[in-house]
Coordinates of C-alpha atoms and ligand atoms in Angstrom, one line a residue:
M15 CA -55.3 267.2 -170.9
V16 CA -58.4 265.7 -169.4
A17 CA -57.4 263.3 -166.6
S18 CA -60.5 263.0 -164.5
I19 CA -64.2 263.0 -165.4
V20 CA -67.3 262.7 -163.1
I21 CA -70.7 261.9 -164.6
V22 CA -73.6 262.8 -162.4
G23 CA -76.6 260.5 -163.1
G24 CA -76.7 256.9 -164.2
G25 CA -79.6 256.9 -166.7
I26 CA -79.1 256.0 -170.3
A27 CA -77.5 259.4 -171.0
G28 CA -74.9 259.0 -168.2
V29 CA -74.1 255.4 -168.9
S30 CA -73.8 256.0 -172.7
T31 CA -71.4 258.9 -172.0
A32 CA -69.2 256.6 -169.9
A33 CA -69.3 253.8 -172.5
A34 CA -68.5 256.3 -175.4
L35 CA -65.6 257.8 -173.4
R36 CA -64.0 254.4 -172.9
S37 CA -64.7 253.1 -176.5
G38 CA -63.3 256.4 -177.8
G39 CA -60.0 255.8 -176.0
Y40 CA -60.3 257.8 -172.8
D41 CA -58.1 256.0 -170.2
G42 CA -58.2 258.5 -167.4
D43 CA -60.2 258.5 -164.1
L44 CA -63.9 258.0 -164.7
T45 CA -66.6 258.1 -162.0
L46 CA -70.3 257.6 -162.5
V47 CA -72.4 258.9 -159.5
D48 CA -76.0 257.8 -159.3
A49 CA -78.6 258.2 -156.5
G50 CA -80.3 254.9 -157.3
E51 CA -79.5 251.2 -156.4
F52 CA -77.9 250.7 -159.8
P53 CA -78.2 252.3 -163.3
Y54 CA -81.4 251.0 -164.8
D55 CA -83.5 251.6 -167.9
R56 CA -86.9 253.5 -167.7
P57 CA -89.0 252.6 -170.7
P58 CA -90.1 249.2 -169.2
L59 CA -91.5 251.0 -166.1
S60 CA -94.7 251.7 -167.9
K61 CA -94.7 248.4 -169.8
D62 CA -93.5 245.0 -168.7
Y63 CA -92.1 246.1 -165.4
L64 CA -95.4 247.7 -164.4
A65 CA -97.2 244.6 -165.6
G66 CA -95.1 242.5 -163.2
K67 CA -93.5 240.6 -166.1
Q68 CA -90.0 241.8 -165.4
E69 CA -87.8 242.1 -162.3
L70 CA -85.8 245.3 -161.7
A71 CA -82.5 243.5 -162.1
A72 CA -83.5 242.8 -165.8
L73 CA -83.6 246.6 -166.3
A74 CA -79.9 247.1 -165.5
L75 CA -78.3 249.2 -168.2
Q76 CA -75.1 247.2 -167.9
P77 CA -74.2 244.1 -165.9
A78 CA -72.5 244.9 -162.6
E79 CA -69.1 243.5 -163.9
W80 CA -69.1 245.9 -166.8
Y81 CA -68.2 248.9 -164.6
D82 CA -65.1 247.0 -163.3
D83 CA -64.2 245.8 -166.8
Q84 CA -64.4 249.3 -168.1
E85 CA -62.6 250.8 -165.0
I86 CA -65.5 253.0 -164.2
R87 CA -66.0 253.8 -160.5
L88 CA -69.7 253.4 -159.9
A89 CA -70.8 255.4 -156.9
N90 CA -74.4 254.2 -156.6
R91 CA -76.8 255.2 -153.8
T92 CA -74.7 258.5 -153.8
T93 CA -76.0 262.0 -154.5
V94 CA -74.0 264.9 -155.8
A95 CA -74.9 267.9 -153.7
A96 CA -73.1 270.7 -155.6
L97 CA -70.8 271.4 -158.5
R98 CA -67.5 273.0 -157.8
P99 CA -66.5 274.2 -161.2
A100 CA -64.1 276.7 -159.8
E101 CA -62.2 274.1 -157.8
A102 CA -62.7 271.5 -160.6
G103 CA -64.9 268.9 -158.9
V104 CA -68.2 267.9 -157.4
E105 CA -69.3 267.7 -153.8
L106 CA -71.2 264.7 -152.6
S107 CA -74.0 264.9 -150.1
D108 CA -71.6 263.6 -147.3
G109 CA -69.2 266.5 -148.1
T110 CA -66.6 264.4 -150.0
V111 CA -65.2 266.4 -153.0
L112 CA -64.4 264.4 -156.1
P113 CA -61.9 266.2 -158.4
A114 CA -62.9 266.4 -162.0
D115 CA -61.4 268.2 -165.1
R116 CA -64.8 267.7 -166.7
V117 CA -68.2 267.2 -165.2
V118 CA -71.1 265.7 -167.2
L119 CA -74.6 266.4 -165.8
A120 CA -76.9 263.5 -166.7
T121 CA -79.4 264.2 -164.0
G122 CA -82.6 263.4 -165.9
A123 CA -85.9 264.7 -164.9
H124 CA -88.8 264.3 -162.5
A125 CA -92.4 263.5 -163.4
A126 CA -94.4 266.7 -163.4
R127 CA -96.9 267.2 -160.5
P128 CA -99.1 270.1 -161.4
P129 CA -100.5 272.1 -158.5
I130 CA -103.9 270.5 -158.7
P131 CA -105.6 270.7 -155.2
G132 CA -105.4 267.2 -153.6
A133 CA -102.7 266.0 -155.9
T134 CA -100.3 265.3 -153.0
S135 CA -102.6 262.4 -151.9
D136 CA -100.8 259.0 -151.6
R137 CA -103.5 257.7 -154.1
V138 CA -102.2 260.1 -156.8
H139 CA -99.1 258.5 -158.5
V140 CA -96.5 259.6 -161.0
L141 CA -94.3 257.3 -163.0
R142 CA -90.6 258.1 -163.4
T143 CA -88.7 255.7 -161.1
A144 CA -88.8 252.1 -160.2
E145 CA -90.2 253.1 -156.8
D146 CA -93.0 255.0 -158.6
A147 CA -93.8 251.9 -160.7
D148 CA -93.8 249.7 -157.6
G149 CA -96.2 252.1 -155.8
L150 CA -98.5 252.2 -158.8
R151 CA -98.3 248.5 -159.3
K152 CA -99.7 247.8 -155.8
A153 CA -102.8 249.8 -156.7
L154 CA -103.4 248.0 -160.0
L155 CA -105.4 245.1 -158.6
P156 CA -108.0 243.5 -160.8
G157 CA -111.2 245.6 -160.7
A158 CA -109.4 248.6 -159.3
R159 CA -110.7 251.9 -160.7
L160 CA -107.7 253.9 -162.1
L161 CA -107.9 257.4 -163.5
V162 CA -105.0 258.2 -165.9
V163 CA -104.6 262.0 -166.4
G164 CA -102.8 262.6 -169.7
G165 CA -103.0 260.5 -172.8
G166 CA -99.4 261.1 -174.0
L167 CA -96.8 258.4 -174.3
I168 CA -96.5 257.4 -170.6
G169 CA -100.2 257.9 -169.7
A170 CA -101.3 255.8 -172.7
E171 CA -98.8 253.0 -172.0
A172 CA -99.7 252.8 -168.3
A173 CA -103.4 252.9 -169.1
S174 CA -103.0 250.0 -171.5
T175 CA -100.9 248.0 -169.0
A176 CA -103.5 248.6 -166.2
L177 CA -106.2 247.4 -168.5
G178 CA -104.2 244.3 -169.1
L179 CA -104.0 243.8 -165.3
G180 CA -107.8 243.8 -165.1
C181 CA -108.3 247.4 -163.9
E182 CA -111.2 249.6 -164.8
V183 CA -109.4 252.4 -166.5
T184 CA -110.6 256.0 -167.2
L185 CA -108.3 258.2 -169.3
V186 CA -108.7 262.0 -169.4
D187 CA -106.9 264.5 -171.5
P188 CA -108.0 268.1 -172.5
L189 CA -106.6 267.5 -176.0
T190 CA -108.2 265.4 -178.7
P191 CA -106.3 263.7 -179.8
P192 CA -103.2 263.9 -177.6
L193 CA -99.8 263.3 -179.2
A194 CA -100.7 264.9 -182.5
A195 CA -97.4 266.9 -182.5
A196 CA -95.4 263.6 -182.2
V197 CA -97.2 261.3 -184.5
G198 CA -99.4 263.5 -186.7
E199 CA -103.1 264.2 -186.4
E200 CA -104.4 261.1 -188.2
T201 CA -102.3 258.5 -186.3
A202 CA -102.9 260.3 -183.0
T203 CA -106.6 260.0 -183.6
W204 CA -106.4 256.4 -184.5
L205 CA -104.2 255.6 -181.5
H206 CA -106.5 257.5 -179.1
D207 CA -109.7 255.9 -180.4
L208 CA -108.1 252.5 -179.8
H209 CA -108.3 253.1 -176.0
A210 CA -112.1 253.1 -176.1
E211 CA -112.2 250.1 -178.5
R212 CA -110.2 248.1 -176.0
G213 CA -112.4 249.1 -173.1
I214 CA -110.9 252.2 -171.6
S215 CA -113.4 255.0 -170.7
V216 CA -112.0 258.1 -172.5
L217 CA -113.0 261.6 -171.6
T218 CA -111.9 265.0 -173.0
A219 CA -111.4 266.9 -169.8
G220 CA -108.9 268.4 -167.4
V221 CA -108.9 267.8 -163.6
D222 CA -109.7 270.7 -161.3
A223 CA -109.2 268.9 -157.9
F224 CA -108.8 265.6 -156.1
E225 CA -110.3 264.8 -152.7
E226 CA -109.7 261.7 -150.6
T227 CA -112.8 259.7 -149.8
A228 CA -113.4 256.8 -147.4
G229 CA -111.2 254.2 -149.2
G230 CA -110.8 256.1 -152.5
I231 CA -110.2 259.3 -154.2
A232 CA -112.7 261.6 -156.0
A233 CA -111.7 263.6 -159.1
R234 CA -113.5 266.7 -160.1
L235 CA -113.3 267.0 -163.9
N236 CA -113.8 270.4 -165.5
S237 CA -116.3 268.9 -167.9
E238 CA -118.7 267.6 -165.2
H239 CA -120.5 268.8 -162.1
A240 CA -120.4 265.6 -160.0
P241 CA -117.0 264.2 -159.0
R242 CA -116.0 260.7 -160.1
D243 CA -114.7 258.1 -157.7
F244 CA -111.5 256.1 -158.2
D245 CA -109.2 253.9 -156.2
A246 CA -106.0 255.5 -157.7
V247 CA -104.9 258.2 -160.0
L248 CA -101.8 258.3 -162.3
L249 CA -100.6 261.8 -163.4
G250 CA -99.0 261.4 -166.8
V251 CA -98.6 265.0 -167.6
G252 CA -95.0 265.4 -168.7
M253 CA -91.6 265.8 -167.0
R254 CA -89.6 268.6 -165.3
A255 CA -85.9 268.7 -166.1
E256 CA -83.6 268.2 -163.0
T257 CA -81.6 271.4 -163.1
T258 CA -80.9 272.0 -159.4
L259 CA -77.2 271.5 -159.6
A260 CA -76.8 273.5 -162.8
E261 CA -78.8 276.4 -161.5
A262 CA -76.9 276.5 -158.2
A263 CA -73.6 276.5 -160.2
G264 CA -74.8 279.5 -162.2
L265 CA -75.1 277.6 -165.5
E266 CA -77.5 278.9 -168.1
V267 CA -80.9 277.2 -167.6
T268 CA -84.0 278.0 -169.6
G269 CA -86.5 275.2 -169.2
G270 CA -83.5 272.8 -169.1
I271 CA -79.7 273.1 -169.0
V272 CA -78.8 275.0 -172.2
V273 CA -76.1 273.1 -174.2
D274 CA -74.5 273.6 -177.6
A275 CA -74.2 271.1 -180.4
G276 CA -71.4 269.3 -178.5
Q277 CA -73.4 269.2 -175.2
T278 CA -71.2 271.9 -173.5
T279 CA -73.0 274.1 -171.1
S280 CA -72.3 277.8 -170.4
N281 CA -69.3 276.6 -168.4
P282 CA -66.8 274.9 -170.7
A283 CA -65.7 272.4 -168.0
V284 CA -69.3 271.2 -167.6
L285 CA -71.3 269.2 -170.2
A286 CA -74.9 268.0 -169.9
V287 CA -76.7 265.2 -171.6
G288 CA -80.2 263.6 -171.8
D289 CA -83.5 264.7 -170.4
P290 CA -82.4 267.8 -168.4
T291 CA -81.0 269.5 -171.5
R292 CA -82.1 271.9 -174.2
R293 CA -79.9 272.4 -177.2
R294 CA -79.3 275.8 -178.8
V295 CA -78.9 275.6 -182.6
D296 CA -78.1 278.8 -184.5
G297 CA -79.2 280.8 -181.5
V298 CA -82.6 279.1 -181.2
L299 CA -83.5 276.8 -178.3
Q300 CA -84.8 273.5 -179.4
R301 CA -87.7 271.6 -177.8
P302 CA -86.4 269.0 -175.3
A303 CA -86.2 265.6 -177.0
E304 CA -87.4 263.5 -173.9
H305 CA -86.7 260.2 -175.7
W306 CA -84.4 257.3 -174.9
E307 CA -82.3 257.4 -178.1
A308 CA -81.8 261.1 -178.0
A309 CA -80.4 260.7 -174.5
Q310 CA -78.1 258.0 -175.7
H311 CA -76.9 260.1 -178.6
D312 CA -76.2 263.0 -176.3
G313 CA -73.7 260.8 -174.4
T314 CA -71.9 259.9 -177.6
R315 CA -71.7 263.6 -178.5
A316 CA -70.5 264.7 -175.1
A317 CA -67.7 262.0 -175.2
A318 CA -66.6 263.2 -178.7
T319 CA -66.4 266.8 -177.4
I320 CA -64.3 265.8 -174.4
L321 CA -62.0 263.6 -176.5
G322 CA -61.8 266.2 -179.3
T323 CA -62.9 263.6 -181.9
P324 CA -65.4 264.2 -184.7
Q325 CA -69.1 264.4 -183.7
P326 CA -71.3 261.6 -185.0
E327 CA -73.4 262.4 -188.1
P328 CA -76.7 263.9 -187.1
T329 CA -79.7 261.6 -187.6
A330 CA -83.5 262.2 -187.5
A331 CA -84.9 261.8 -184.0
W332 CA -86.5 258.4 -183.3
F333 CA -88.7 257.1 -180.5
W334 CA -91.0 254.1 -179.8
T335 CA -94.0 253.4 -177.6
D336 CA -96.1 250.3 -177.0
R337 CA -99.8 250.2 -176.2
H338 CA -102.6 247.6 -176.5
G339 CA -100.1 245.0 -177.9
L340 CA -99.0 247.4 -180.7
H341 CA -95.5 248.7 -181.3
V342 CA -95.4 252.3 -182.5
E343 CA -92.3 254.1 -183.8
G344 CA -91.8 257.6 -185.0
V345 CA -88.9 259.3 -186.8
G346 CA -88.3 262.8 -188.0
R347 CA -91.0 265.5 -188.0
M348 CA -94.7 264.8 -188.3
A349 CA -96.0 268.3 -187.5
D350 CA -96.6 270.9 -190.1
A351 CA -95.9 268.7 -193.1
G352 CA -97.3 269.5 -196.5
H353 CA -99.2 266.3 -196.8
T354 CA -99.1 262.6 -195.8
V355 CA -98.9 259.3 -197.6
V356 CA -100.3 256.2 -196.0
R357 CA -98.9 252.7 -196.5
G358 CA -101.2 249.9 -195.4
T359 CA -104.6 250.2 -193.7
P360 CA -105.0 251.4 -190.1
G361 CA -106.6 248.6 -188.1
D362 CA -105.7 245.9 -190.6
G363 CA -102.1 244.9 -189.8
P364 CA -99.0 247.0 -190.0
F365 CA -99.3 250.5 -191.4
S366 CA -97.2 253.6 -191.7
V367 CA -97.9 257.3 -192.3
F368 CA -95.2 259.4 -194.0
A369 CA -95.0 263.2 -193.7
I370 CA -94.0 264.8 -197.0
D371 CA -92.6 268.2 -197.6
D372 CA -91.4 269.3 -201.1
G373 CA -91.8 265.8 -202.4
R374 CA -89.5 264.3 -199.7
V375 CA -90.2 262.3 -196.6
V376 CA -89.5 264.4 -193.5
G377 CA -91.1 262.2 -190.9
A378 CA -92.8 258.8 -190.5
V379 CA -94.8 257.0 -187.9
A380 CA -95.5 253.3 -188.1
V381 CA -97.6 250.7 -186.2
D382 CA -95.9 247.3 -186.1
D383 CA -93.7 248.2 -189.0
T384 CA -90.1 248.8 -187.9
K385 CA -88.8 248.4 -191.5
A386 CA -90.8 251.4 -192.7
V387 CA -89.4 253.6 -190.0
R388 CA -85.8 252.4 -190.6
A389 CA -86.2 253.1 -194.3
S390 CA -87.7 256.5 -193.6
R391 CA -84.8 257.4 -191.4
R392 CA -82.5 256.7 -194.4
M393 CA -84.7 258.8 -196.6
I394 CA -84.7 261.7 -194.1
D395 CA -81.0 261.6 -193.3
G396 CA -80.0 261.3 -196.9
R397 CA -82.6 263.7 -198.2
L398 CA -83.6 261.1 -200.7
A399 CA -86.5 261.6 -203.1
V400 CA -88.6 258.4 -203.5
D401 CA -91.6 257.7 -205.7
L402 CA -94.5 258.5 -203.4
D403 CA -97.0 256.1 -205.2
D404 CA -94.5 253.3 -204.7
L405 CA -94.0 254.3 -201.1
A406 CA -97.8 254.1 -200.5
D407 CA -98.0 250.7 -202.0
S408 CA -97.4 248.1 -199.2
G409 CA -96.4 245.6 -201.9
T410 CA -93.3 247.7 -202.7
D411 CA -90.0 246.4 -201.3
L412 CA -88.7 249.4 -199.3
R413 CA -85.0 248.3 -199.9
K414 CA -85.6 248.5 -203.6
L415 CA -87.3 251.8 -203.3
L416 CA -84.3 253.2 -201.4
R417 CA -81.9 251.8 -204.0
A418 CA -83.9 253.6 -206.7
A419 CA -84.0 256.9 -204.6
K420 CA -82.4 260.1 -205.8
G421 CA -80.3 262.1 -203.4
Ligands
LIG19 C1 -92.1 255.3 -167.6 C2 -91.3 255.8 -168.8 C3 -91.4 255.1 -170.0 C4 -90.7 255.6 -171.1 N1 -90.8 254.9 -172.3 C5 -90.1 255.4 -173.4 C6 -90.3 254.7 -174.6 O1 -91.0 253.8 -174.8 N2 -89.5 255.2 -175.7 C7 -88.7 256.2 -175.6 O2 -88.0 256.6 -176.6 N3 -88.5 256.9 -174.4 C8 -89.2 256.5 -173.3 N4 -89.0 257.1 -172.1 C9 -88.1 258.2 -172.0 C10 -86.7 257.8 -171.7 O3 -86.7 256.7 -170.8 C11 -85.9 259.0 -171.1 O4 -85.8 259.9 -172.1 C12 -84.5 258.6 -170.7 O5 -84.6 257.7 -169.6 C13 -83.7 259.8 -170.2 O6 -82.5 259.3 -169.7 P1 -81.6 260.3 -168.8 O7 -80.3 259.5 -168.6 O8 -81.5 261.6 -169.4 O9 -82.4 260.5 -167.4 P2 -82.8 259.5 -166.3 O10 -83.1 258.1 -166.9 O11 -83.9 260.2 -165.5 O12 -81.5 259.3 -165.4 C14 -81.1 260.3 -164.5 C15 -80.4 259.7 -163.3 O13 -79.7 260.8 -162.6 C16 -79.8 260.5 -161.2 N5 -79.5 261.8 -160.5 C17 -80.2 262.9 -160.6 N6 -79.7 263.9 -159.9 C18 -78.6 263.3 -159.2 C19 -77.7 263.8 -158.3 N7 -77.7 265.0 -157.8 N8 -76.8 262.9 -157.8 C20 -76.7 261.6 -158.3 N9 -77.6 261.1 -159.2 C21 -78.5 262.0 -159.6 C22 -81.2 259.9 -161.1 O14 -81.3 259.2 -159.9 C23 -81.3 259.1 -162.3 O15 -80.9 257.8 -162.1 C24 -89.8 256.7 -171.0 C25 -89.6 257.3 -169.7 C26 -90.3 256.9 -168.6 C27 -90.2 257.6 -167.3

């Protein structure tokens, strides 16, 4: 019988594990350890929080009283220093050992800092934590020259926020367009072109080096001879899974903590959820999800494994991102599709692009069209075949289309 559980990490994955354990009927000892002030949400860090429109308190994943109501011991500002699977527990950085029949690692990730010469300068920022956002925010004064390295989700969001704050923004990425794997080539191109239309200077380049100058920072791009001067730089070049505890405890780690379909690691007493994990399906390691909802679903799966209850039905992966006042959502797989179907006109109100394989929708990406993504998810999950001409017609009611769909 499982009588005590320690969750290490209070991001969305850790908090959703705790919530799913309690809602699933677990009434044993439950501790959530988190290094931060309190468990908070990350997506606003590149959006409204960075823009100064939200306070940190508004980002709390749960109100403070929720932990008491749910009888969850929240050990905030506390770091787990080691796993002690053999003695069934975890060791905190002050040496205290918390006993645990099961440990759930929800340790998240760090923003990647590639070894570019000069990248350790205080003027070179990353964006993963509220402290990171606070530091970057101070640099985003009207007229400040910001270089954003990386045009993926976080780089593009932060570039758009900085533009809104009156900064002079330059965005560099060696790929044109970035994000094609996530949203498909045509939408990626449209989204990337939007930066220049809105006033961001966009360059196809990588960065060879940074060098501090009197009052600024120079960036040497691999496409140009002369360095360019900026006031601040943001590196938005991906994340690095936080696997220190897992590695020290001898768990299998391959670019992330390896878990099975129920989130169990190579040690049956230790589960892992969210950004630090990589799932192995039929012997094949999957790409890390790195999205909010995937981390939340991991928590539900881990709780089901611990409680021995049925796993939730799998559903197509979903994410959202916001830039230049547009809300973008993606579901399923956009890469390597047979062909695409477009509903609406890019640049003229809401539009969606559906990826089609064998006559069925396998992925969709939509701009300002949540309903299209929701309908697509039902098509993908249910393997429903819909009339593709009707799908492309923005006058067609998607609910009717779903009712007429064949499974
Ligand atoms: C700026 C930003 C914007 C984003 N925007 C979007 C978006 O628009 N849409 C989307 O789908 N996704 C978005 N994401 C991704 C999404 O937020 C992440 O996938 C999600 O936060 C992952 O949650 P997590 O719980 O796995 O990790 P985290 O949120 O990183 O939480 C891990 C926690 O573990 C704690 N921890 C680590 N080690 C220890 C230890 N040893 N002891 C105690 N505590 C420890 C950390 O302090 C941290 O609080 C964004 C991410 C960022 C950074």
